[in-house]
PDB file of C-alpha atoms and ligand atoms in Angstrom:
ATOM      1  CA  UNK A   1     -16.131  19.711  -3.380  1.00  0.00           C
ATOM      2  CA  UNK A   2     -17.761  18.759   0.807  1.00  0.00           C
ATOM      3  CA  UNK A   3     -17.111  15.133   0.888  1.00  0.00           C
ATOM      4  CA  UNK A   4     -20.520  14.015   1.239  1.00  0.00           C
ATOM      5  CA  UNK A   5     -21.555  15.892  -1.243  1.00  0.00           C
ATOM      6  CA  UNK A   6     -19.114  14.921  -3.862  1.00  0.00           C
ATOM      7  CA  UNK A   7     -20.542  11.016  -2.863  1.00  0.00           C
ATOM      8  CA  UNK A   8     -24.117  11.433  -3.173  1.00  0.00           C
ATOM      9  CA  UNK A   9     -23.636  13.206  -6.530  1.00  0.00           C
ATOM     10  CA  UNK A  10     -21.246  10.247  -7.767  1.00  0.00           C
ATOM     11  CA  UNK A  11     -24.485   8.014  -6.361  1.00  0.00           C
ATOM     12  CA  UNK A  12     -26.984   9.925  -8.298  1.00  0.00           C
ATOM     13  CA  UNK A  13     -25.315  10.212 -11.835  1.00  0.00           C
ATOM     14  CA  UNK A  14     -24.713   6.277 -11.769  1.00  0.00           C
ATOM     15  CA  UNK A  15     -28.899   5.654 -11.037  1.00  0.00           C
ATOM     16  CA  UNK A  16     -29.640   8.203 -12.805  1.00  0.00           C
ATOM     17  CA  UNK A  17     -27.823   6.763 -15.880  1.00  0.00           C
ATOM     18  CA  UNK A  18     -28.363   3.212 -14.632  1.00  0.00           C
ATOM     19  CA  UNK A  19     -31.337   2.763 -13.054  1.00  0.00           C
ATOM     20  CA  UNK A  20     -32.420   0.992 -10.119  1.00  0.00           C
ATOM     21  CA  UNK A  21     -30.153  -2.151  -9.314  1.00  0.00           C
ATOM     22  CA  UNK A  22     -32.951  -3.532  -7.555  1.00  0.00           C
ATOM     23  CA  UNK A  23     -29.960  -6.293  -5.154  1.00  0.00           C
ATOM     24  CA  UNK A  24     -30.009  -8.633  -3.771  1.00  0.00           C
ATOM     25  CA  UNK A  25     -33.217 -10.454  -4.845  1.00  0.00           C
ATOM     26  CA  UNK A  26     -34.800 -13.490  -2.754  1.00  0.00           C
ATOM     27  CA  UNK A  27     -37.792 -14.111  -0.896  1.00  0.00           C
ATOM     28  CA  UNK A  28     -36.166 -14.069   2.695  1.00  0.00           C
ATOM     29  CA  UNK A  29     -33.752 -12.806   4.829  1.00  0.00           C
ATOM     30  CA  UNK A  30     -32.700 -16.095   5.088  1.00  0.00           C
ATOM     31  CA  UNK A  31     -32.074 -16.711   1.333  1.00  0.00           C
ATOM     32  CA  UNK A  32     -30.536 -13.156   0.841  1.00  0.00           C
ATOM     33  CA  UNK A  33     -28.289 -14.437   3.230  1.00  0.00           C
ATOM     34  CA  UNK A  34     -27.853 -17.775   1.590  1.00  0.00           C
ATOM     35  CA  UNK A  35     -27.412 -16.338  -2.086  1.00  0.00           C
ATOM     36  CA  UNK A  36     -25.574 -13.778  -0.827  1.00  0.00           C
ATOM     37  CA  UNK A  37     -22.882 -16.722   0.546  1.00  0.00           C
ATOM     38  CA  UNK A  38     -23.318 -18.534  -2.688  1.00  0.00           C
ATOM     39  CA  UNK A  39     -22.917 -15.382  -4.755  1.00  0.00           C
ATOM     40  CA  UNK A  40     -18.614 -14.752  -3.776  1.00  0.00           C
ATOM     41  CA  UNK A  41     -16.756 -15.553  -6.741  1.00  0.00           C
ATOM     42  CA  UNK A  42     -20.006 -15.479  -9.464  1.00  0.00           C
ATOM     43  CA  UNK A  43     -22.378 -13.543 -10.348  1.00  0.00           C
ATOM     44  CA  UNK A  44     -26.191 -14.038  -8.339  1.00  0.00           C
ATOM     45  CA  UNK A  45     -27.590 -15.818 -11.326  1.00  0.00           C
ATOM     46  CA  UNK A  46     -25.130 -18.472 -10.273  1.00  0.00           C
ATOM     47  CA  UNK A  47     -26.000 -18.002  -7.125  1.00  0.00           C
ATOM     48  CA  UNK A  48     -30.058 -17.387  -7.695  1.00  0.00           C
ATOM     49  CA  UNK A  49     -29.635 -21.497 -10.050  1.00  0.00           C
ATOM     50  CA  UNK A  50     -28.285 -23.141  -6.916  1.00  0.00           C
ATOM     51  CA  UNK A  51     -30.975 -21.507  -4.849  1.00  0.00           C
ATOM     52  CA  UNK A  52     -33.456 -22.893  -7.702  1.00  0.00           C
ATOM     53  CA  UNK A  53     -32.022 -26.142  -7.007  1.00  0.00           C
ATOM     54  CA  UNK A  54     -32.510 -25.966  -3.256  1.00  0.00           C
ATOM     55  CA  UNK A  55     -36.127 -25.454  -3.449  1.00  0.00           C
ATOM     56  CA  UNK A  56     -36.799 -27.534  -6.600  1.00  0.00           C
ATOM     57  CA  UNK A  57     -36.427 -30.544  -4.082  1.00  0.00           C
ATOM     58  CA  UNK A  58     -37.925 -28.904  -1.123  1.00  0.00           C
ATOM     59  CA  UNK A  59     -34.615 -28.296   0.586  1.00  0.00           C
ATOM     60  CA  UNK A  60     -34.823 -24.929   1.179  1.00  0.00           C
ATOM     61  CA  UNK A  61     -34.851 -24.169   5.166  1.00  0.00           C
ATOM     62  CA  UNK A  62     -32.172 -23.072   7.074  1.00  0.00           C
ATOM     63  CA  UNK A  63     -33.212 -26.534   9.788  1.00  0.00           C
ATOM     64  CA  UNK A  64     -33.435 -29.026   6.740  1.00  0.00           C
ATOM     65  CA  UNK A  65     -30.250 -27.699   5.057  1.00  0.00           C
ATOM     66  CA  UNK A  66     -29.023 -27.799   8.517  1.00  0.00           C
ATOM     67  CA  UNK A  67     -29.940 -31.345   8.685  1.00  0.00           C
ATOM     68  CA  UNK A  68     -28.587 -32.619   5.169  1.00  0.00           C
ATOM     69  CA  UNK A  69     -25.259 -33.831   4.818  1.00  0.00           C
ATOM     70  CA  UNK A  70     -22.577 -31.872   3.375  1.00  0.00           C
ATOM     71  CA  UNK A  71     -21.653 -33.394   0.344  1.00  0.00           C
ATOM     72  CA  UNK A  72     -25.333 -33.506  -0.738  1.00  0.00           C
ATOM     73  CA  UNK A  73     -25.560 -30.112  -0.034  1.00  0.00           C
ATOM     74  CA  UNK A  74     -22.419 -29.509  -1.988  1.00  0.00           C
ATOM     75  CA  UNK A  75     -24.327 -31.333  -5.104  1.00  0.00           C
ATOM     76  CA  UNK A  76     -27.691 -29.310  -4.801  1.00  0.00           C
ATOM     77  CA  UNK A  77     -25.201 -26.141  -5.018  1.00  0.00           C
ATOM     78  CA  UNK A  78     -22.542 -27.124  -7.360  1.00  0.00           C
ATOM     79  CA  UNK A  79     -23.906 -24.270 -10.172  1.00  0.00           C
ATOM     80  CA  UNK A  80     -23.237 -21.658  -8.107  1.00  0.00           C
ATOM     81  CA  UNK A  81     -19.232 -22.545  -8.881  1.00  0.00           C
ATOM     82  CA  UNK A  82     -16.512 -23.551  -5.949  1.00  0.00           C
ATOM     83  CA  UNK A  83     -19.356 -25.705  -4.458  1.00  0.00           C
ATOM     84  CA  UNK A  84     -17.602 -27.517  -1.765  1.00  0.00           C
ATOM     85  CA  UNK A  85     -15.720 -24.247  -0.744  1.00  0.00           C
ATOM     86  CA  UNK A  86     -19.797 -22.908  -0.635  1.00  0.00           C
ATOM     87  CA  UNK A  87     -21.005 -25.583   1.299  1.00  0.00           C
ATOM     88  CA  UNK A  88     -18.618 -25.477   3.863  1.00  0.00           C
ATOM     89  CA  UNK A  89     -19.519 -21.909   4.671  1.00  0.00           C
ATOM     90  CA  UNK A  90     -23.315 -22.788   4.210  1.00  0.00           C
ATOM     91  CA  UNK A  91     -22.921 -25.160   6.915  1.00  0.00           C
ATOM     92  CA  UNK A  92     -20.596 -22.553   9.267  1.00  0.00           C
ATOM     93  CA  UNK A  93     -23.403 -19.990   8.710  1.00  0.00           C
ATOM     94  CA  UNK A  94     -26.490 -22.285   9.622  1.00  0.00           C
ATOM     95  CA  UNK A  95     -24.564 -23.355  12.542  1.00  0.00           C
ATOM     96  CA  UNK A  96     -24.565 -19.686  13.503  1.00  0.00           C
ATOM     97  CA  UNK A  97     -27.942 -19.293  12.848  1.00  0.00           C
ATOM     98  CA  UNK A  98     -28.587 -22.212  14.306  1.00  0.00           C
ATOM     99  CA  UNK A  99     -26.712 -20.898  17.609  1.00  0.00           C
ATOM    100  CA  UNK A 100     -27.082 -17.360  17.754  1.00  0.00           C
ATOM    101  CA  UNK A 101     -31.337 -17.372  16.967  1.00  0.00           C
ATOM    102  CA  UNK A 102     -32.938 -20.550  16.988  1.00  0.00           C
ATOM    103  CA  UNK A 103     -32.891 -20.418  12.633  1.00  0.00           C
ATOM    104  CA  UNK A 104     -34.968 -16.981  14.044  1.00  0.00           C
ATOM    105  CA  UNK A 105     -33.760 -14.800  10.981  1.00  0.00           C
ATOM    106  CA  UNK A 106     -35.778 -11.523  12.880  1.00  0.00           C
ATOM    107  CA  UNK A 107     -34.899 -12.360  16.077  1.00  0.00           C
ATOM    108  CA  UNK A 108     -31.386 -11.785  14.144  1.00  0.00           C
ATOM    109  CA  UNK A 109     -32.553  -8.575  12.730  1.00  0.00           C
ATOM    110  CA  UNK A 110     -33.268  -7.615  16.731  1.00  0.00           C
ATOM    111  CA  UNK A 111     -29.539  -7.402  17.161  1.00  0.00           C
ATOM    112  CA  UNK A 112     -27.402  -4.449  16.802  1.00  0.00           C
ATOM    113  CA  UNK A 113     -25.599  -4.398  14.462  1.00  0.00           C
ATOM    114  CA  UNK A 114     -22.520  -3.906  15.743  1.00  0.00           C
ATOM    115  CA  UNK A 115     -22.538  -6.422  17.786  1.00  0.00           C
ATOM    116  CA  UNK A 116     -23.832  -8.807  14.807  1.00  0.00           C
ATOM    117  CA  UNK A 117     -21.397  -7.338  12.483  1.00  0.00           C
ATOM    118  CA  UNK A 118     -18.771  -9.215  15.176  1.00  0.00           C
ATOM    119  CA  UNK A 119     -20.077 -12.197  15.495  1.00  0.00           C
ATOM    120  CA  UNK A 120     -20.450 -13.029  11.753  1.00  0.00           C
ATOM    121  CA  UNK A 121     -17.203 -11.615  11.373  1.00  0.00           C
ATOM    122  CA  UNK A 122     -16.292 -15.117  13.623  1.00  0.00           C
ATOM    123  CA  UNK A 123     -18.721 -17.357  11.146  1.00  0.00           C
ATOM    124  CA  UNK A 124     -15.314 -19.082   9.060  1.00  0.00           C
ATOM    125  CA  UNK A 125     -15.522 -18.623   5.250  1.00  0.00           C
ATOM    126  CA  UNK A 126     -17.673 -15.837   5.972  1.00  0.00           C
ATOM    127  CA  UNK A 127     -15.134 -12.500   5.765  1.00  0.00           C
ATOM    128  CA  UNK A 128     -16.093  -8.718   6.160  1.00  0.00           C
ATOM    129  CA  UNK A 129     -17.238  -8.148   2.306  1.00  0.00           C
ATOM    130  CA  UNK A 130     -20.115 -11.377   2.673  1.00  0.00           C
ATOM    131  CA  UNK A 131     -20.649 -10.258   6.377  1.00  0.00           C
ATOM    132  CA  UNK A 132     -21.380  -6.695   5.757  1.00  0.00           C
ATOM    133  CA  UNK A 133     -23.767  -7.895   2.607  1.00  0.00           C
ATOM    134  CA  UNK A 134     -25.873 -10.262   4.285  1.00  0.00           C
ATOM    135  CA  UNK A 135     -26.048  -7.711   6.855  1.00  0.00           C
ATOM    136  CA  UNK A 136     -27.165  -5.005   4.663  1.00  0.00           C
ATOM    137  CA  UNK A 137     -29.362  -7.001   2.220  1.00  0.00           C
ATOM    138  CA  UNK A 138     -30.889  -9.812   4.603  1.00  0.00           C
ATOM    139  CA  UNK A 139     -30.635  -8.147   7.296  1.00  0.00           C
ATOM    140  CA  UNK A 140     -31.412  -4.582   6.731  1.00  0.00           C
ATOM    141  CA  UNK A 141     -28.607  -3.379   8.234  1.00  0.00           C
ATOM    142  CA  UNK A 142     -26.705   0.014   7.283  1.00  0.00           C
ATOM    143  CA  UNK A 143     -23.439  -2.168   6.894  1.00  0.00           C
ATOM    144  CA  UNK A 144     -21.781  -0.531   3.476  1.00  0.00           C
ATOM    145  CA  UNK A 145     -20.485  -3.658   1.794  1.00  0.00           C
ATOM    146  CA  UNK A 146     -17.201  -2.008  -0.610  1.00  0.00           C
ATOM    147  CA  UNK A 147     -14.955  -4.342  -2.876  1.00  0.00           C
ATOM    148  CA  UNK A 148     -12.226  -4.181  -5.283  1.00  0.00           C
ATOM    149  CA  UNK A 149     -14.568  -1.924  -8.022  1.00  0.00           C
ATOM    150  CA  UNK A 150     -15.148   0.502  -5.149  1.00  0.00           C
ATOM    151  CA  UNK A 151     -12.027   0.558  -4.186  1.00  0.00           C
ATOM    152  CA  UNK A 152     -10.609   0.530  -7.885  1.00  0.00           C
ATOM    153  CA  UNK A 153     -13.083   3.650  -8.483  1.00  0.00           C
ATOM    154  CA  UNK A 154     -12.194   5.333  -5.778  1.00  0.00           C
ATOM    155  CA  UNK A 155      -8.567   5.453  -6.090  1.00  0.00           C
ATOM    156  CA  UNK A 156      -8.889   6.831  -9.708  1.00  0.00           C
ATOM    157  CA  UNK A 157     -10.691   9.510  -8.478  1.00  0.00           C
ATOM    158  CA  UNK A 158      -8.273  11.298  -6.148  1.00  0.00           C
ATOM    159  CA  UNK A 159     -10.306   9.514  -3.193  1.00  0.00           C
ATOM    160  CA  UNK A 160      -8.254   6.582  -1.659  1.00  0.00           C
ATOM    161  CA  UNK A 161      -4.763   5.168  -1.888  1.00  0.00           C
ATOM    162  CA  UNK A 162      -3.977   2.331  -4.605  1.00  0.00           C
ATOM    163  CA  UNK A 163      -3.856  -0.385  -1.531  1.00  0.00           C
ATOM    164  CA  UNK A 164      -7.158   1.212   0.652  1.00  0.00           C
ATOM    165  CA  UNK A 165      -7.724  -2.398   3.283  1.00  0.00           C
ATOM    166  CA  UNK A 166     -10.948  -3.008   3.527  1.00  0.00           C
ATOM    167  CA  UNK A 167     -11.984  -1.073   6.722  1.00  0.00           C
ATOM    168  CA  UNK A 168     -10.247   1.748   5.798  1.00  0.00           C
ATOM    169  CA  UNK A 169     -12.497   1.705   2.409  1.00  0.00           C
ATOM    170  CA  UNK A 170     -15.503   1.509   4.348  1.00  0.00           C
ATOM    171  CA  UNK A 171     -15.084   3.332   6.992  1.00  0.00           C
ATOM    172  CA  UNK A 172     -14.739   6.491   4.604  1.00  0.00           C
ATOM    173  CA  UNK A 173     -18.522   5.602   3.698  1.00  0.00           C
ATOM    174  CA  UNK A 174     -19.620   4.486   7.173  1.00  0.00           C
ATOM    175  CA  UNK A 175     -18.547   8.014   8.329  1.00  0.00           C
ATOM    176  CA  UNK A 176     -19.485  10.307   5.385  1.00  0.00           C
ATOM    177  CA  UNK A 177     -22.935   9.043   4.625  1.00  0.00           C
ATOM    178  CA  UNK A 178     -25.952   8.804   6.483  1.00  0.00           C
ATOM    179  CA  UNK A 179     -27.039   5.297   7.675  1.00  0.00           C
ATOM    180  CA  UNK A 180     -29.094   4.196   4.552  1.00  0.00           C
ATOM    181  CA  UNK A 181     -30.612   1.332   4.124  1.00  0.00           C
ATOM    182  CA  UNK A 182     -31.571   1.999   0.726  1.00  0.00           C
ATOM    183  CA  UNK A 183     -28.658   4.199  -0.920  1.00  0.00           C
ATOM    184  CA  UNK A 184     -26.469   2.012   0.898  1.00  0.00           C
ATOM    185  CA  UNK A 185     -27.979  -0.814  -0.711  1.00  0.00           C
ATOM    186  CA  UNK A 186     -27.821   0.735  -4.487  1.00  0.00           C
ATOM    187  CA  UNK A 187     -24.322   2.046  -4.048  1.00  0.00           C
ATOM    188  CA  UNK A 188     -22.576  -0.176  -3.935  1.00  0.00           C
ATOM    189  CA  UNK A 189     -25.070  -2.333  -6.527  1.00  0.00           C
ATOM    190  CA  UNK A 190     -24.145   0.969  -9.110  1.00  0.00           C
ATOM    191  CA  UNK A 191     -20.367   0.600  -7.988  1.00  0.00           C
ATOM    192  CA  UNK A 192     -19.736  -2.754  -8.609  1.00  0.00           C
ATOM    193  CA  UNK A 193     -21.629  -2.305 -11.888  1.00  0.00           C
ATOM    194  CA  UNK A 194     -19.572   0.307 -12.843  1.00  0.00           C
ATOM    195  CA  UNK A 195     -16.568  -1.336 -12.280  1.00  0.00           C
ATOM    196  CA  UNK A 196     -17.124  -4.670 -14.405  1.00  0.00           C
ATOM    197  CA  UNK A 197     -18.586  -2.085 -17.388  1.00  0.00           C
ATOM    198  CA  UNK A 198     -16.651   0.719 -17.694  1.00  0.00           C
ATOM    199  CA  UNK A 199     -13.620   0.799 -14.909  1.00  0.00           C
ATOM    200  CA  UNK A 200     -11.975  -1.823 -16.088  1.00  0.00           C
ATOM    201  CA  UNK A 201      -8.213  -2.850 -14.698  1.00  0.00           C
ATOM    202  CA  UNK A 202      -6.588  -2.084 -17.588  1.00  0.00           C
ATOM    203  CA  UNK A 203      -7.900   1.057 -18.034  1.00  0.00           C
ATOM    204  CA  UNK A 204     -11.189   2.302 -16.916  1.00  0.00           C
ATOM    205  CA  UNK A 205     -13.613   3.468 -20.214  1.00  0.00           C
ATOM    206  CA  UNK A 206     -14.236   6.929 -18.987  1.00  0.00           C
ATOM    207  CA  UNK A 207     -15.068   8.791 -22.479  1.00  0.00           C
ATOM    208  CA  UNK A 208     -18.911   6.994 -21.735  1.00  0.00           C
ATOM    209  CA  UNK A 209     -18.505   5.810 -18.198  1.00  0.00           C
ATOM    210  CA  UNK A 210     -21.107   7.327 -16.077  1.00  0.00           C
ATOM    211  CA  UNK A 211     -18.798   8.755 -13.687  1.00  0.00           C
ATOM    212  CA  UNK A 212     -16.668  10.606 -16.165  1.00  0.00           C
ATOM    213  CA  UNK A 213     -17.870  14.839 -14.474  1.00  0.00           C
ATOM    214  CA  UNK A 214     -16.166  13.388 -11.915  1.00  0.00           C
ATOM    215  CA  UNK A 215     -12.496  13.075 -12.701  1.00  0.00           C
ATOM    216  CA  UNK A 216     -10.336  15.787 -12.027  1.00  0.00           C
TER     217      UNK A 216
HETATM  218  S1  LIG B   1     -13.796   4.602 -16.057  1.00  0.00           S
HETATM  219 FE1  LIG B   1     -12.471   6.339 -15.086  1.00  0.00          FE
HETATM  220  S2  LIG B   1     -14.483   7.815 -14.461  1.00  0.00           S
HETATM  221 FE2  LIG B   1     -15.169   5.906 -14.545  1.00  0.00          FE
HETATM  222  S3  LIG B   1     -15.536   4.943 -12.824  1.00  0.00           S
HETATM  223 FE3  LIG B   1     -13.389   4.285 -13.623  1.00  0.00          FE
HETATM  224  S4  LIG B   1     -11.835   6.109 -13.813  1.00  0.00           S
HETATM  225 FE4  LIG B   1     -13.980   7.330 -13.557  1.00  0.00          FE
END
């Protein structure tokens, strides 16, 4: 089967079975971007508790958070886990925003995707997955996000080698699919949901999985 047809059929099967994922929640591009950083190594629910804390204290704006001492930020975002490390990452991201766009997310959005991607990759603590998630979910840029679940699922379906790198895996989707923000956003979310529920590390629960029909 043609690669594009195969991927879109897999996407359709997951969407039909699981429904829309509504990722990432957030009222503004800034909230989504900070939420992406806070959600590293945890789930969105814990990240949103940290965002709620900051909003509750009237601290949730880029200039205010930029001025807030890092130790105070760390205390407020405790529910997100790894709170000291994440406070440092949020601080680096805020410094980037100040320099790149004076905290104006619309100005950031107006920049060309690949240039912006390179700049975000230079920010300490912002790796490729976080960069692509910020580009896609906060800035509406068609940058496909991949992760360990994506790698495992594609490998088990004989589409990727076992130790595929992040750039190779992302490139596969970017080359095959048309740059559609809606499909990119949903596809990544659906793969994570399938990975967590069915495509477990030790063995896949293939019999009941939405992607069972795509096994060779
Ligand atoms: S659980 Fe089985 S069918 Fe589902 S994604 Fe993993 S390998 Fe494919």
